[in-house]
Tab-separated table of C-alpha atoms and ligand atoms in Angstrom:
chain	number	residue	atom	x	y	z
A	163	GLU	CA	55.524	-9.739	16.674
A	164	THR	CA	51.550	-9.710	16.717
A	165	ALA	CA	50.279	-6.653	19.197
A	166	ASP	CA	48.216	-7.891	21.915
A	167	PRO	CA	44.628	-8.802	21.641
A	168	VAL	CA	41.982	-6.137	22.789
A	169	GLY	CA	40.720	-6.382	26.289
A	170	GLU	CA	37.212	-7.346	26.342
A	171	GLY	CA	34.964	-4.230	25.591
A	172	GLY	CA	37.778	-2.337	25.018
A	173	GLN	CA	38.566	0.699	22.339
A	174	ILE	CA	38.965	-0.563	18.598
A	175	VAL	CA	40.256	1.065	15.584
A	176	ALA	CA	39.146	0.107	12.395
A	177	GLY	CA	41.435	0.587	8.976
A	178	THR	CA	40.308	0.587	5.592
A	179	ALA	CA	41.170	1.204	1.933
A	180	PRO	CA	39.140	4.057	0.359
A	181	GLY	CA	38.824	4.270	-3.392
A	182	PHE	CA	36.469	1.173	-3.658
A	183	PRO	CA	32.910	2.288	-4.088
A	184	PRO	CA	30.287	1.701	-2.682
A	185	PHE	CA	31.954	0.059	0.195
A	186	GLU	CA	34.831	2.466	0.949
A	187	MET	CA	35.467	5.933	-0.472
A	188	GLU	CA	36.606	9.375	0.816
A	189	GLU	CA	34.068	12.190	0.052
A	190	GLY	CA	34.872	15.757	1.061
A	191	GLY	CA	37.155	14.494	3.790
A	192	ASP	CA	34.814	11.909	4.922
A	193	LEU	CA	35.296	8.476	4.804
A	194	VAL	CA	31.681	6.994	3.921
A	195	GLY	CA	30.505	3.629	2.388
A	196	PHE	CA	28.622	0.441	2.699
A	197	ASP	CA	31.771	-1.261	4.961
A	198	VAL	CA	31.685	2.198	7.356
A	199	ASP	CA	28.018	2.158	8.042
A	200	LEU	CA	27.895	-1.696	8.417
A	201	LEU	CA	31.008	-1.861	10.778
A	202	GLU	CA	29.726	0.830	12.706
A	203	ALA	CA	26.471	-0.985	13.118
A	204	VAL	CA	28.084	-4.241	14.329
A	205	VAL	CA	30.200	-2.526	16.627
A	206	GLY	CA	27.478	-1.066	18.106
A	207	GLU	CA	25.804	-4.305	19.122
A	208	THR	CA	28.829	-4.987	20.784
A	209	ASP	CA	30.455	-3.999	24.019
A	210	TYR	CA	33.252	-2.593	22.091
A	211	GLU	CA	33.388	0.560	21.313
A	212	LEU	CA	34.757	2.221	17.726
A	213	SER	CA	36.983	5.011	18.330
A	214	GLY	CA	37.876	5.866	14.741
A	215	TRP	CA	39.155	4.682	11.616
A	216	GLU	CA	42.573	4.754	9.603
A	217	THR	CA	43.049	4.635	5.894
A	218	PHE	CA	45.706	2.594	4.126
A	219	GLU	CA	46.673	1.125	0.643
A	220	PHE	CA	44.891	-2.032	0.343
A	221	GLY	CA	48.165	-4.314	0.617
A	222	SER	CA	49.391	-2.491	3.712
A	223	LEU	CA	46.014	-3.389	5.742
A	224	ILE	CA	46.805	-6.723	6.984
A	225	SER	CA	50.306	-5.622	8.613
A	226	ALA	CA	48.621	-2.645	9.948
A	227	LEU	CA	46.251	-5.203	11.787
A	228	THR	CA	49.091	-7.507	13.016
A	229	ASN	CA	51.437	-4.766	13.945
A	230	GLY	CA	48.484	-3.064	15.878
A	231	ARG	CA	48.060	0.027	14.379
A	232	ILE	CA	44.512	-1.124	13.415
A	233	ASP	CA	42.268	-4.141	15.004
A	234	VAL	CA	40.096	-4.485	12.468
A	235	ILE	CA	39.808	-4.635	8.831
A	236	ALA	CA	36.643	-3.505	6.973
A	237	ALA	CA	37.913	-3.231	3.394
A	238	ALA	CA	35.757	-5.462	1.391
A	239	MET	CA	38.358	-7.955	2.164
A	240	THR	CA	37.807	-11.450	0.539
A	241	ILE	CA	38.159	-14.547	2.882
A	242	ASN	CA	40.693	-16.668	1.684
A	243	GLU	CA	43.436	-19.099	2.791
A	244	GLU	CA	46.477	-17.193	2.061
A	245	ARG	CA	44.991	-14.504	4.343
A	246	GLU	CA	43.997	-16.840	7.057
A	247	GLU	CA	47.640	-17.788	7.304
A	248	VAL	CA	48.198	-14.424	8.788
A	249	ILE	CA	44.724	-13.044	10.399
A	250	ALA	CA	41.413	-14.327	11.323
A	251	PHE	CA	38.142	-13.262	9.889
A	252	THR	CA	34.694	-12.680	11.019
A	253	ASP	CA	31.680	-14.807	9.226
A	254	ALA	CA	31.168	-13.258	5.744
A	255	TYR	CA	29.244	-10.330	5.263
A	256	PHE	CA	28.984	-9.935	1.402
A	257	GLU	CA	29.336	-12.118	-1.568
A	258	ALA	CA	31.098	-11.185	-4.702
A	259	ASN	CA	32.418	-12.354	-8.093
A	260	GLN	CA	35.144	-10.416	-10.407
A	261	SER	CA	34.375	-8.295	-13.336
A	262	ILE	CA	36.162	-7.253	-16.332
A	263	LEU	CA	35.752	-3.445	-17.246
A	264	VAL	CA	36.749	-1.753	-20.383
A	265	ALA	CA	36.551	1.917	-21.565
A	266	SER	CA	32.632	2.777	-22.564
A	267	GLY	CA	32.125	1.885	-26.206
A	268	SER	CA	35.555	0.266	-26.631
A	269	ASP	CA	36.460	-1.639	-29.602
A	270	PHE	CA	38.046	-4.161	-27.526
A	271	GLN	CA	35.180	-6.718	-26.063
A	272	PRO	CA	37.025	-9.608	-24.220
A	273	GLU	CA	34.398	-12.192	-23.883
A	274	GLU	CA	36.549	-14.520	-21.498
A	275	LEU	CA	40.071	-13.989	-19.477
A	276	SER	CA	41.988	-15.551	-22.158
A	277	ASP	CA	40.929	-12.494	-24.563
A	278	LEU	CA	43.051	-10.282	-22.273
A	279	GLY	CA	46.119	-11.837	-23.469
A	280	GLY	CA	48.839	-9.523	-25.060
A	281	HIS	CA	46.744	-6.623	-23.831
A	282	PRO	CA	48.069	-4.320	-20.923
A	283	ILE	CA	45.410	-4.830	-17.956
A	284	GLY	CA	45.311	-3.634	-14.331
A	285	ALA	CA	44.192	-3.957	-10.992
A	286	GLN	CA	44.788	-3.033	-7.478
A	287	LYS	CA	47.954	-4.101	-5.702
A	288	GLY	CA	47.223	-7.165	-3.177
A	289	THR	CA	43.798	-7.952	-4.133
A	290	THR	CA	42.262	-11.201	-5.529
A	291	GLY	CA	41.681	-9.554	-8.851
A	292	GLU	CA	45.288	-9.035	-9.106
A	293	GLY	CA	45.761	-12.940	-8.156
A	294	ILE	CA	43.568	-14.168	-11.032
A	295	ILE	CA	45.813	-12.122	-13.085
A	296	GLN	CA	48.691	-13.702	-11.887
A	297	SER	CA	47.217	-17.257	-11.780
A	298	GLU	CA	44.675	-17.406	-14.740
A	299	LEU	CA	46.494	-15.268	-16.998
A	300	ILE	CA	50.767	-14.727	-16.219
A	301	ASP	CA	51.136	-18.074	-14.751
A	302	ALA	CA	49.458	-19.633	-17.759
A	303	GLY	CA	51.748	-17.728	-19.882
A	304	ASP	CA	48.697	-15.679	-21.768
A	305	LEU	CA	49.999	-12.202	-20.421
A	306	GLU	CA	53.818	-10.957	-20.339
A	307	GLU	CA	54.053	-9.636	-16.798
A	308	SER	CA	54.920	-6.277	-18.374
A	309	ASN	CA	51.220	-6.080	-19.513
A	310	TYR	CA	50.259	-5.731	-15.890
A	311	ASN	CA	49.885	-2.712	-14.379
A	312	ALA	CA	49.262	-2.669	-10.383
A	313	TYR	CA	47.437	0.513	-8.896
A	314	ASP	CA	47.567	1.892	-5.485
A	315	ASN	CA	43.724	2.157	-5.837
A	316	TYR	CA	41.283	1.001	-8.458
A	317	VAL	CA	40.181	4.889	-9.101
A	318	LEU	CA	43.774	5.447	-10.569
A	319	ALA	CA	43.328	2.077	-12.517
A	320	VAL	CA	39.514	3.684	-14.161
A	321	THR	CA	41.512	6.873	-15.164
A	322	ASP	CA	43.976	5.026	-16.973
A	323	LEU	CA	41.558	2.613	-18.304
A	324	GLU	CA	39.190	6.022	-19.600
A	325	ASN	CA	42.701	7.524	-20.934
A	326	GLY	CA	43.350	4.638	-22.758
A	327	ASN	CA	46.519	3.862	-21.112
A	328	ILE	CA	45.113	0.402	-20.447
A	329	ASP	CA	42.528	-1.665	-22.036
A	330	ALA	CA	41.073	-3.803	-19.194
A	331	ILE	CA	40.596	-3.879	-15.322
A	332	VAL	CA	39.930	-6.803	-13.124
A	333	VAL	CA	37.590	-5.698	-10.210
A	334	ASP	CA	34.782	-6.919	-8.007
A	335	VAL	CA	31.587	-7.401	-9.372
A	336	PRO	CA	29.698	-4.750	-7.004
A	337	VAL	CA	32.419	-2.152	-7.685
A	338	ALA	CA	32.725	-2.277	-11.295
A	339	GLU	CA	29.252	-1.994	-11.568
A	340	THR	CA	29.411	1.335	-9.300
A	341	PHE	CA	32.377	2.840	-11.570
A	342	GLN	CA	30.090	1.861	-14.866
A	343	GLN	CA	27.248	4.246	-13.286
A	344	GLU	CA	29.808	6.879	-12.419
A	345	ARG	CA	32.804	6.621	-14.989
A	346	ASP	CA	33.278	6.123	-18.449
A	347	VAL	CA	33.966	2.242	-18.283
A	348	GLU	CA	31.626	-0.843	-18.728
A	349	VAL	CA	31.512	-4.164	-17.688
A	350	ALA	CA	32.481	-6.549	-20.276
A	351	PHE	CA	32.160	-9.782	-18.764
A	352	GLU	CA	31.823	-11.275	-15.246
A	353	TYR	CA	34.507	-13.914	-13.883
A	354	GLU	CA	33.027	-16.077	-11.230
A	355	THR	CA	34.949	-16.502	-8.288
A	356	GLY	CA	32.393	-16.859	-5.410
A	357	GLU	CA	34.396	-14.524	-3.034
A	358	ALA	CA	32.990	-13.607	0.328
A	359	TYR	CA	34.153	-10.411	2.309
A	360	GLY	CA	34.748	-10.749	5.944
A	361	PHE	CA	36.216	-8.130	8.436
A	362	GLY	CA	39.890	-9.115	9.425
A	363	VAL	CA	40.972	-9.457	13.211
A	364	ARG	CA	44.264	-10.476	14.716
A	365	GLN	CA	44.239	-14.232	14.952
A	366	ASN	CA	44.444	-13.915	18.929
A	367	ASP	CA	41.508	-11.766	19.124
A	368	ASP	CA	39.070	-14.584	19.474
A	369	GLN	CA	36.641	-12.521	21.849
A	370	LEU	CA	36.389	-9.527	19.642
A	371	ARG	CA	35.845	-12.067	16.338
A	372	GLU	CA	33.085	-13.326	18.407
A	373	ALA	CA	31.336	-10.045	19.565
A	374	LEU	CA	31.727	-9.228	15.798
A	375	ASN	CA	29.998	-12.117	14.840
A	376	GLU	CA	27.387	-12.003	17.104
A	377	GLY	CA	26.677	-7.964	16.014
A	378	LEU	CA	26.732	-9.162	12.708
A	379	ALA	CA	24.062	-11.597	13.508
A	380	ALA	CA	22.060	-9.094	15.359
A	381	VAL	CA	22.288	-6.747	12.072
A	382	GLU	CA	21.187	-9.224	9.892
A	383	GLU	CA	18.159	-10.069	11.981
A	384	ASN	CA	16.723	-6.641	13.049
A	385	GLY	CA	16.844	-5.192	9.572
A	386	THR	CA	19.750	-2.736	9.875
A	387	TYR	CA	21.744	-4.685	7.201
A	388	GLU	CA	19.171	-4.310	4.862
A	389	ASP	CA	18.993	-0.685	5.529
A	390	ILE	CA	22.346	-0.305	4.877
A	391	SER	CA	22.271	-2.112	1.491
A	392	ALA	CA	19.623	-0.362	0.401
A	393	GLU	CA	21.580	3.015	1.310
A	394	TRP	CA	24.708	1.911	-0.990
A	395	PHE	CA	22.996	-0.564	-3.574
A	396	ASN	CA	20.410	0.277	-6.036
A	397	THR	CA	18.827	-3.012	-5.281
B	653	LIG	N1	37.804	-8.249	-2.538
B	653	LIG	C1	39.028	-7.990	-3.008
B	653	LIG	C2	40.058	-8.710	-2.293
B	653	LIG	O1	39.947	-8.978	-1.044
B	653	LIG	C3	39.481	-6.403	-3.208
B	653	LIG	C4	38.930	-5.474	-2.103
B	653	LIG	C5	39.688	-4.195	-2.330
B	653	LIG	N2	39.210	-3.419	-1.331
B	653	LIG	C6	39.630	-1.819	-1.119
B	653	LIG	N3	39.117	-1.351	-0.029
B	653	LIG	N4	40.259	-1.490	-2.091
B	653	LIG	O2	40.970	-8.776	-2.621
């Protein structure tokens, strides 16, 4: 039931899940962000053509890829074994850990994961942040399942955090830092996970994966990767 591979040099459709700044956001009806610029630059180095972007909830991206709605995922998706059972990834293009966000000036100032026990907390459905809440807190018996709130995207989670409906969010560090600049939330602490993001492709799409890897190496070599980083990160 996996869709056919894209022919060599064919047209590809990219999929992402906006609401994850600065990697992918919808601004005035336009899809923008680091992943958008990076994938476009990478594909530009190959003989494939990017015909457009489709947006999904994060948790639907993998099935959209395997069923052929899209040909590549560019969604700050962490490369991990569970996902590699279903799809393939390019080489890593970004490294990240997780952050725990609380409301700005909150009395609740957790310092480690177990401090989140007994508090209503949130993450985006299908993310590695959700996976940590499950494995490190719920499975460990530190958090009641009913205290975990699964959101369609992190923008909704941040709004609930600002409103006091939840006490903390688990989200990738660069995204937490962006929300900290733009919204009434702050990073309480970081939790090291050593994640690396890759572009996702179908397992039968070796040619496309190799072309994207070459494109990635080229944009890293020719300074384009650095230019795109400078545009989206205050580094
Ligand atoms: N890196 C995390 C993961 O792979 C979160 C990615 C969320 N991406 C997004 N576009 N909403 O699970």
